[in-house]
Backbone as CSV, one residue per row, in Angstrom:
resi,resn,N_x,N_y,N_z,CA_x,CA_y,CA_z,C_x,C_y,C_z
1,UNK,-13.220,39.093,4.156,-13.184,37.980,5.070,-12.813,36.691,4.333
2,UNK,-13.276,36.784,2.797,-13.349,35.010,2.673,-11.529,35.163,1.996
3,UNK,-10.822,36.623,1.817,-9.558,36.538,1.376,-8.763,36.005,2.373
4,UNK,-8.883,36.568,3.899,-8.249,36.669,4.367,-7.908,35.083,5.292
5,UNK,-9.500,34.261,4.939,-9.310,32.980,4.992,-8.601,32.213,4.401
6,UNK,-8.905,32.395,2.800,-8.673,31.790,1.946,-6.512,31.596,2.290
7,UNK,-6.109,33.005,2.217,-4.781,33.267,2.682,-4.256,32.477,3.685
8,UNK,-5.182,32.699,5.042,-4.593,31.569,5.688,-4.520,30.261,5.555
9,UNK,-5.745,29.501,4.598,-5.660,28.217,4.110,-4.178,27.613,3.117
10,UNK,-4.153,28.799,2.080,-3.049,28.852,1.410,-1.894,28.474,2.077
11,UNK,-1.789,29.620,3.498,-0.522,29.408,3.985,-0.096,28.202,4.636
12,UNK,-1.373,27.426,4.730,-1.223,26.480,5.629,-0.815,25.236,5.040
13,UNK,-1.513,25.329,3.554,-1.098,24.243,2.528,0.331,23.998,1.986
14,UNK,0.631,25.606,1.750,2.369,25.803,1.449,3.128,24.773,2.604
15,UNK,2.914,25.090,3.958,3.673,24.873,4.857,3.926,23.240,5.046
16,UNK,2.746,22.904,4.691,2.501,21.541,4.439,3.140,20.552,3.447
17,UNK,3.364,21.575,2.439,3.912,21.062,1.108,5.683,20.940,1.506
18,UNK,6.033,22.556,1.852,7.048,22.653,2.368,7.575,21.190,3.355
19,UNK,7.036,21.245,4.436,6.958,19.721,5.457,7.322,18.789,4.706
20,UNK,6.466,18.172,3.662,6.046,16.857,3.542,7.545,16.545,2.657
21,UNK,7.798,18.065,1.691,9.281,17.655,0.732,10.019,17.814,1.422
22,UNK,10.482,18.869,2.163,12.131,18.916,2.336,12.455,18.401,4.406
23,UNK,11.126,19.064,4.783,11.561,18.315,6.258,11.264,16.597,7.007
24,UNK,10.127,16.210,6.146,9.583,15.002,6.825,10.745,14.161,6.470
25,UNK,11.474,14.109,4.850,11.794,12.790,4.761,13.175,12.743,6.117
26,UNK,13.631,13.834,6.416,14.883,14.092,7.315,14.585,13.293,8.937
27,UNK,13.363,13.804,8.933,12.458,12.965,10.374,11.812,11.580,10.058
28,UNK,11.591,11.473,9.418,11.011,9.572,8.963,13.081,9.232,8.800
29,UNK,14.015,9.497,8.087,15.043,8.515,8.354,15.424,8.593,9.724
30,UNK,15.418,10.136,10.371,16.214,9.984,12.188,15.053,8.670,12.606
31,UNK,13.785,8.495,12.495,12.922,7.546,13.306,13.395,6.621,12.997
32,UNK,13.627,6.076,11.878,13.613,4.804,10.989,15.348,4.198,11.792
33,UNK,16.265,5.453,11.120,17.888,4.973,11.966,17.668,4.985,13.463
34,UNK,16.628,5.446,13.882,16.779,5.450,15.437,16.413,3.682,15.956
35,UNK,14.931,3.273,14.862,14.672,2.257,15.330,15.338,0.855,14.898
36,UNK,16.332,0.818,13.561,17.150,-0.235,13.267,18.535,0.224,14.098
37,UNK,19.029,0.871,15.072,20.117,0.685,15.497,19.388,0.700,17.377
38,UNK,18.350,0.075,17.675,18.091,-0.762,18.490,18.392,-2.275,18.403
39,UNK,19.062,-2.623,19.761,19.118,-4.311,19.585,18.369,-4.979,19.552
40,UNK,16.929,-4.260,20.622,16.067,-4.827,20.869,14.611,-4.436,20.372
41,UNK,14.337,-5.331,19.637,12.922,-4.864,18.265,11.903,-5.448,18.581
42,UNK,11.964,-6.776,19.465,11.021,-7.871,19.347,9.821,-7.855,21.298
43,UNK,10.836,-7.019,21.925,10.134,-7.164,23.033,9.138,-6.132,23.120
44,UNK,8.023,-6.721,24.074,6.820,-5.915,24.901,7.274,-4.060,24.430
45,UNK,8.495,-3.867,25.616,8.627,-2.747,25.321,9.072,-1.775,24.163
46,UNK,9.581,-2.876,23.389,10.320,-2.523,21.852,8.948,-1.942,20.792
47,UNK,8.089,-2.751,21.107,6.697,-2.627,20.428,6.120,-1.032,20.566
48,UNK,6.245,-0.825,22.295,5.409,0.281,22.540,6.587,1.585,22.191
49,UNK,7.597,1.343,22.207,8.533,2.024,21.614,8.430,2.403,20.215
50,UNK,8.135,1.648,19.238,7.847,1.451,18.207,6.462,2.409,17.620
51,UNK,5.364,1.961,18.437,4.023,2.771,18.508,4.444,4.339,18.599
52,UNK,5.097,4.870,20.115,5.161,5.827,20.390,5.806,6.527,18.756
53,UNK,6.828,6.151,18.109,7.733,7.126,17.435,6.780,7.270,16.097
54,UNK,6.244,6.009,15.654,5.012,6.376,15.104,3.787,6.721,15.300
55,UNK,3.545,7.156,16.014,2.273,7.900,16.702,2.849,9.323,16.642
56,UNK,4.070,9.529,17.012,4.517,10.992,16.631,4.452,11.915,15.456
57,UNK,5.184,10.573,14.622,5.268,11.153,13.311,4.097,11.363,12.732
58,UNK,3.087,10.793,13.166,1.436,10.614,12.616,1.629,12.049,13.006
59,UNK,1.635,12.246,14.177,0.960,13.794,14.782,1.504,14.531,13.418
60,UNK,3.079,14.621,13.507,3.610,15.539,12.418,3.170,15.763,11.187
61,UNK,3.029,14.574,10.804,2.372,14.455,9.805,0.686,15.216,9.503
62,UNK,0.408,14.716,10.676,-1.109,15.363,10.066,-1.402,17.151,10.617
63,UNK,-0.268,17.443,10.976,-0.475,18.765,11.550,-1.289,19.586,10.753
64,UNK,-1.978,20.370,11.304,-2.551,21.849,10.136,-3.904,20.737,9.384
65,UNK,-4.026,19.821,9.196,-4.749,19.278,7.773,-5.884,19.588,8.568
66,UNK,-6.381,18.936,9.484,-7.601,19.462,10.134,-8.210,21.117,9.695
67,UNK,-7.246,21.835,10.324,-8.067,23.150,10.501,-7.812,23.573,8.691
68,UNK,-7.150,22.783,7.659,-7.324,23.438,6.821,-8.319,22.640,5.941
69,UNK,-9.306,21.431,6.631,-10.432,21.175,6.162,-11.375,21.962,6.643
70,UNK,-11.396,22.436,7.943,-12.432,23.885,8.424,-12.318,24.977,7.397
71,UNK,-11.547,25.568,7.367,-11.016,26.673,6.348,-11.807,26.087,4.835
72,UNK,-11.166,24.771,4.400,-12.046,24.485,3.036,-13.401,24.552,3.314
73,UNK,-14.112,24.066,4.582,-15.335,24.158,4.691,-16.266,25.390,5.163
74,UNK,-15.654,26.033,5.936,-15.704,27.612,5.825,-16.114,28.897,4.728
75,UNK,-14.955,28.622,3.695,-15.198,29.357,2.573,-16.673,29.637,1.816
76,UNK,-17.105,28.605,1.675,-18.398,28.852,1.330,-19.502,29.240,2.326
77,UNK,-19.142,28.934,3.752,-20.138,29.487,4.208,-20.039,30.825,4.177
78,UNK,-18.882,31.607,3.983,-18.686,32.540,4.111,-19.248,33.707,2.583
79,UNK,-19.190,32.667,1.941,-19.527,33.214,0.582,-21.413,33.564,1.016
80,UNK,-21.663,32.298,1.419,-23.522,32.630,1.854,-23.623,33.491,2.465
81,UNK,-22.475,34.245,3.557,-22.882,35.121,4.279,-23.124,36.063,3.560
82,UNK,-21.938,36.472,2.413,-22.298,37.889,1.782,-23.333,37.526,1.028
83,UNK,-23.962,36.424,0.399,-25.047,36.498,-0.451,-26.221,37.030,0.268
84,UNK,-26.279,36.317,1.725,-27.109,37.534,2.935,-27.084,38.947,2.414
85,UNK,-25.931,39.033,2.669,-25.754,40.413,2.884,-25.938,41.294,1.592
86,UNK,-25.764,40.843,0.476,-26.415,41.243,-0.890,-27.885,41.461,-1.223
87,UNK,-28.649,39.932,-0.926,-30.038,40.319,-0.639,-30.581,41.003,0.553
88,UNK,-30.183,41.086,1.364,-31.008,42.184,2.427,-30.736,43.503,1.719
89,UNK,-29.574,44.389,0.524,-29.048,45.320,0.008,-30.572,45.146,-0.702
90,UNK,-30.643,44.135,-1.083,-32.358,44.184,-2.506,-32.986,44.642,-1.843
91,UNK,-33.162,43.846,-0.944,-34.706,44.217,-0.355,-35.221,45.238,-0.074
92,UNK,-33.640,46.333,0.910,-33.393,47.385,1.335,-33.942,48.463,0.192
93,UNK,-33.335,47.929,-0.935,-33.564,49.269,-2.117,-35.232,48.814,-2.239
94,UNK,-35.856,47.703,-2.675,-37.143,47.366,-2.881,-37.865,48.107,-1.773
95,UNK,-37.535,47.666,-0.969,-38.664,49.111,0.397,-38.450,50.504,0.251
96,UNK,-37.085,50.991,0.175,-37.219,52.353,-0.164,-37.185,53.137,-1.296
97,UNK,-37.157,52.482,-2.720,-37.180,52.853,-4.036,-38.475,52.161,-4.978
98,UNK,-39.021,50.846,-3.979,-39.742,50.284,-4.896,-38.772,49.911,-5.982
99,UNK,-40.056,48.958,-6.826,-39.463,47.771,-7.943,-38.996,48.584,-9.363
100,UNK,-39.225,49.564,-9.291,-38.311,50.185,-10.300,-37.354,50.940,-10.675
101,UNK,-36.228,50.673,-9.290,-34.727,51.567,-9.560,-34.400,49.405,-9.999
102,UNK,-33.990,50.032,-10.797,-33.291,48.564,-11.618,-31.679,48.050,-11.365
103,UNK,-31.164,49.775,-11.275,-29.525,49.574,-11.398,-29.196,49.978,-9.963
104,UNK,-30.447,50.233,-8.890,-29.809,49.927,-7.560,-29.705,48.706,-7.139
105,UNK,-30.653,47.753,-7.118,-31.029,46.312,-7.254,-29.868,45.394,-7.754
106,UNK,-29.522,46.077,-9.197,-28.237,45.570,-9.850,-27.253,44.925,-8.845
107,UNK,-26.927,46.388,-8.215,-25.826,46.488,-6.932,-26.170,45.412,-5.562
108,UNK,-27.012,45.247,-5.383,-27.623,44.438,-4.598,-27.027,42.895,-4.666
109,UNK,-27.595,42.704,-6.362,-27.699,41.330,-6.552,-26.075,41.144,-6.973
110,UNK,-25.113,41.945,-7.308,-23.807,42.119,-7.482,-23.275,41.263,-6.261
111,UNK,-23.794,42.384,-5.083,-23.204,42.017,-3.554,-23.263,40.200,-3.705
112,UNK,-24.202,39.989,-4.092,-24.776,38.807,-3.424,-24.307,37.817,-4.120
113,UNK,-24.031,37.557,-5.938,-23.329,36.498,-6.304,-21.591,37.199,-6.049
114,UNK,-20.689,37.590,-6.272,-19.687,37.832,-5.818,-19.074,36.574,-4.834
115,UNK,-19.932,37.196,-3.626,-18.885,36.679,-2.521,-19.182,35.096,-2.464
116,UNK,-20.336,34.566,-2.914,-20.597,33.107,-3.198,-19.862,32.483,-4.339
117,UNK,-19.231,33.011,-5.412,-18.822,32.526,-6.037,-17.212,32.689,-5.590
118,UNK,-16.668,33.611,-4.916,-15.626,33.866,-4.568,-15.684,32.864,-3.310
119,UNK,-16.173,32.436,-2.752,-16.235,31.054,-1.476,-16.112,29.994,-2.247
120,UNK,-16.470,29.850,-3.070,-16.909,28.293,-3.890,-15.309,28.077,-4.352
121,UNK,-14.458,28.874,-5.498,-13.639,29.186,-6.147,-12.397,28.920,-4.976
122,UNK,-12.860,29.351,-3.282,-11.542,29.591,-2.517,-11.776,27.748,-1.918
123,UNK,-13.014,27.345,-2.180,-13.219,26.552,-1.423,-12.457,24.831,-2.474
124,UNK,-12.975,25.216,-3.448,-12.854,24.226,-4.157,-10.869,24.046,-4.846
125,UNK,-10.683,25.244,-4.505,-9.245,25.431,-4.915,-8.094,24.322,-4.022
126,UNK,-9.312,24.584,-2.545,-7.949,24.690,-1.219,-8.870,22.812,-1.203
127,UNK,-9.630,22.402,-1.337,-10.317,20.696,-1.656,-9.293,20.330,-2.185
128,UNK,-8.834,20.206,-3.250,-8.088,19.348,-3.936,-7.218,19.513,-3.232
129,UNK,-6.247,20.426,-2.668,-4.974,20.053,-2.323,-5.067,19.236,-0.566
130,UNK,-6.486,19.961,0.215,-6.172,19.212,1.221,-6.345,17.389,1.069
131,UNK,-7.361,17.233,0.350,-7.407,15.728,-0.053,-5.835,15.416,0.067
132,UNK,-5.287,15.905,-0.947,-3.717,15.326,-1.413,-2.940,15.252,-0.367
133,UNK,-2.916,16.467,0.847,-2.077,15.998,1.516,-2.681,14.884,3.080
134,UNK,-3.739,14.922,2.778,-4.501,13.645,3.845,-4.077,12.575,3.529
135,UNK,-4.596,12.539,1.859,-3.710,11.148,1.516,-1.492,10.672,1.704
136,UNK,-1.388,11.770,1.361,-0.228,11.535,1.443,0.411,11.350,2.664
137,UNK,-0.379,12.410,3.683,-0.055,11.985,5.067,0.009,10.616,5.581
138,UNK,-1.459,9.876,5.138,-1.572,8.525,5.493,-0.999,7.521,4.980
139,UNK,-0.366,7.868,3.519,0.167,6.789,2.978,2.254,6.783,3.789
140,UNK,2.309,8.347,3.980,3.729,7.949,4.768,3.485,7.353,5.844
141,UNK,2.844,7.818,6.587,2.584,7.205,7.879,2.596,5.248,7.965
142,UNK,1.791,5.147,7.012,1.723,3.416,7.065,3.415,3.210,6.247
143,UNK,3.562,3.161,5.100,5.489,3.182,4.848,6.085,3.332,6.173
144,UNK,6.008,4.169,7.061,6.795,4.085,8.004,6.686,3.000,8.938
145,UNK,5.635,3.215,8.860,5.465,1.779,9.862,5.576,0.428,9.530
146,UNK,5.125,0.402,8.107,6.043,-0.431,7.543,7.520,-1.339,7.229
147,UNK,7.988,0.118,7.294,9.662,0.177,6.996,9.921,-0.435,8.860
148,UNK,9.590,0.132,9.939,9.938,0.047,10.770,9.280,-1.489,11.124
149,UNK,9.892,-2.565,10.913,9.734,-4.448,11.511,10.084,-4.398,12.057
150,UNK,9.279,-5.820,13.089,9.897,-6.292,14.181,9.936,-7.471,13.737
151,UNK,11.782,-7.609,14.207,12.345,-9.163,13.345,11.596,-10.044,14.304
């Protein structure tokens, strides 16, 4: 379970990465040439014109980042689940073997750090990059809006 998360987080980050290099800058210049070959920049409606194309690109921009902060935040819960599921394996052997099968217990406590450390590892991997692209999202977003004046 926490692979098959982790995978989709991955994929989601690639896609993102993909986006942000080779397709956004193609869509921030169509916005940008769309909005300097208007005559009109300065009126009421020029404004909300203005909003709308950046409010879009926001959307574009921030696509996926959400659910791949769930996914970062996920991972570890998912890791606790199997640590559940490792210690109830103890306990299981402790009721029906008693405290001295050692190397069933082993297996138990195996189950149980594993998948917590394998959450932490998926979790902390896929952190750093979503940070990066939150930030980066927000910092194009304001450049654009930037770039885009009203004389």
């Amino acid at each position: 379970m926490i692979f098959a998360v982790t995978l989709a987080m991955w994929t989601m980050i690639l896609e993102r990465q993909y986006f942000f290099r080779y397709v956004y800058p193609s869509e921030a210049k169509a916005v940008l040439d769309r909005w300097m070959s208007r005559d009109d920049q300065v009126s009421w409606r020029a404004h909300r014109i203005r909003e709308l194309w950046i409010s879009e690109t926001s959307v574009d921009l921030n696509h996926s980042i959400k659910l791949i902060n769930t996914l970062v935040a996920l991972c570890p819960l998912l890791g606790l689940l199997g640590t559940v599921t490792g210690m109830i394996e103890v306990f299981d052997v402790m009721a029906t073997a008693g405290n001295s099968n050692a190397r069933a217990m082993a297996a138990g406590v195996s189950k149980a750090t594993i998948p917590t450390m394998a959450g932490m590892v998926a979790a902390l991997s896929g952190l750093y990059f979503s940070v990066q692209l939150q930030k980066f999202a927000k910092d194009e977003g304001d450049k654009l809006a930037d770039r885009m004046t009203h004389d």
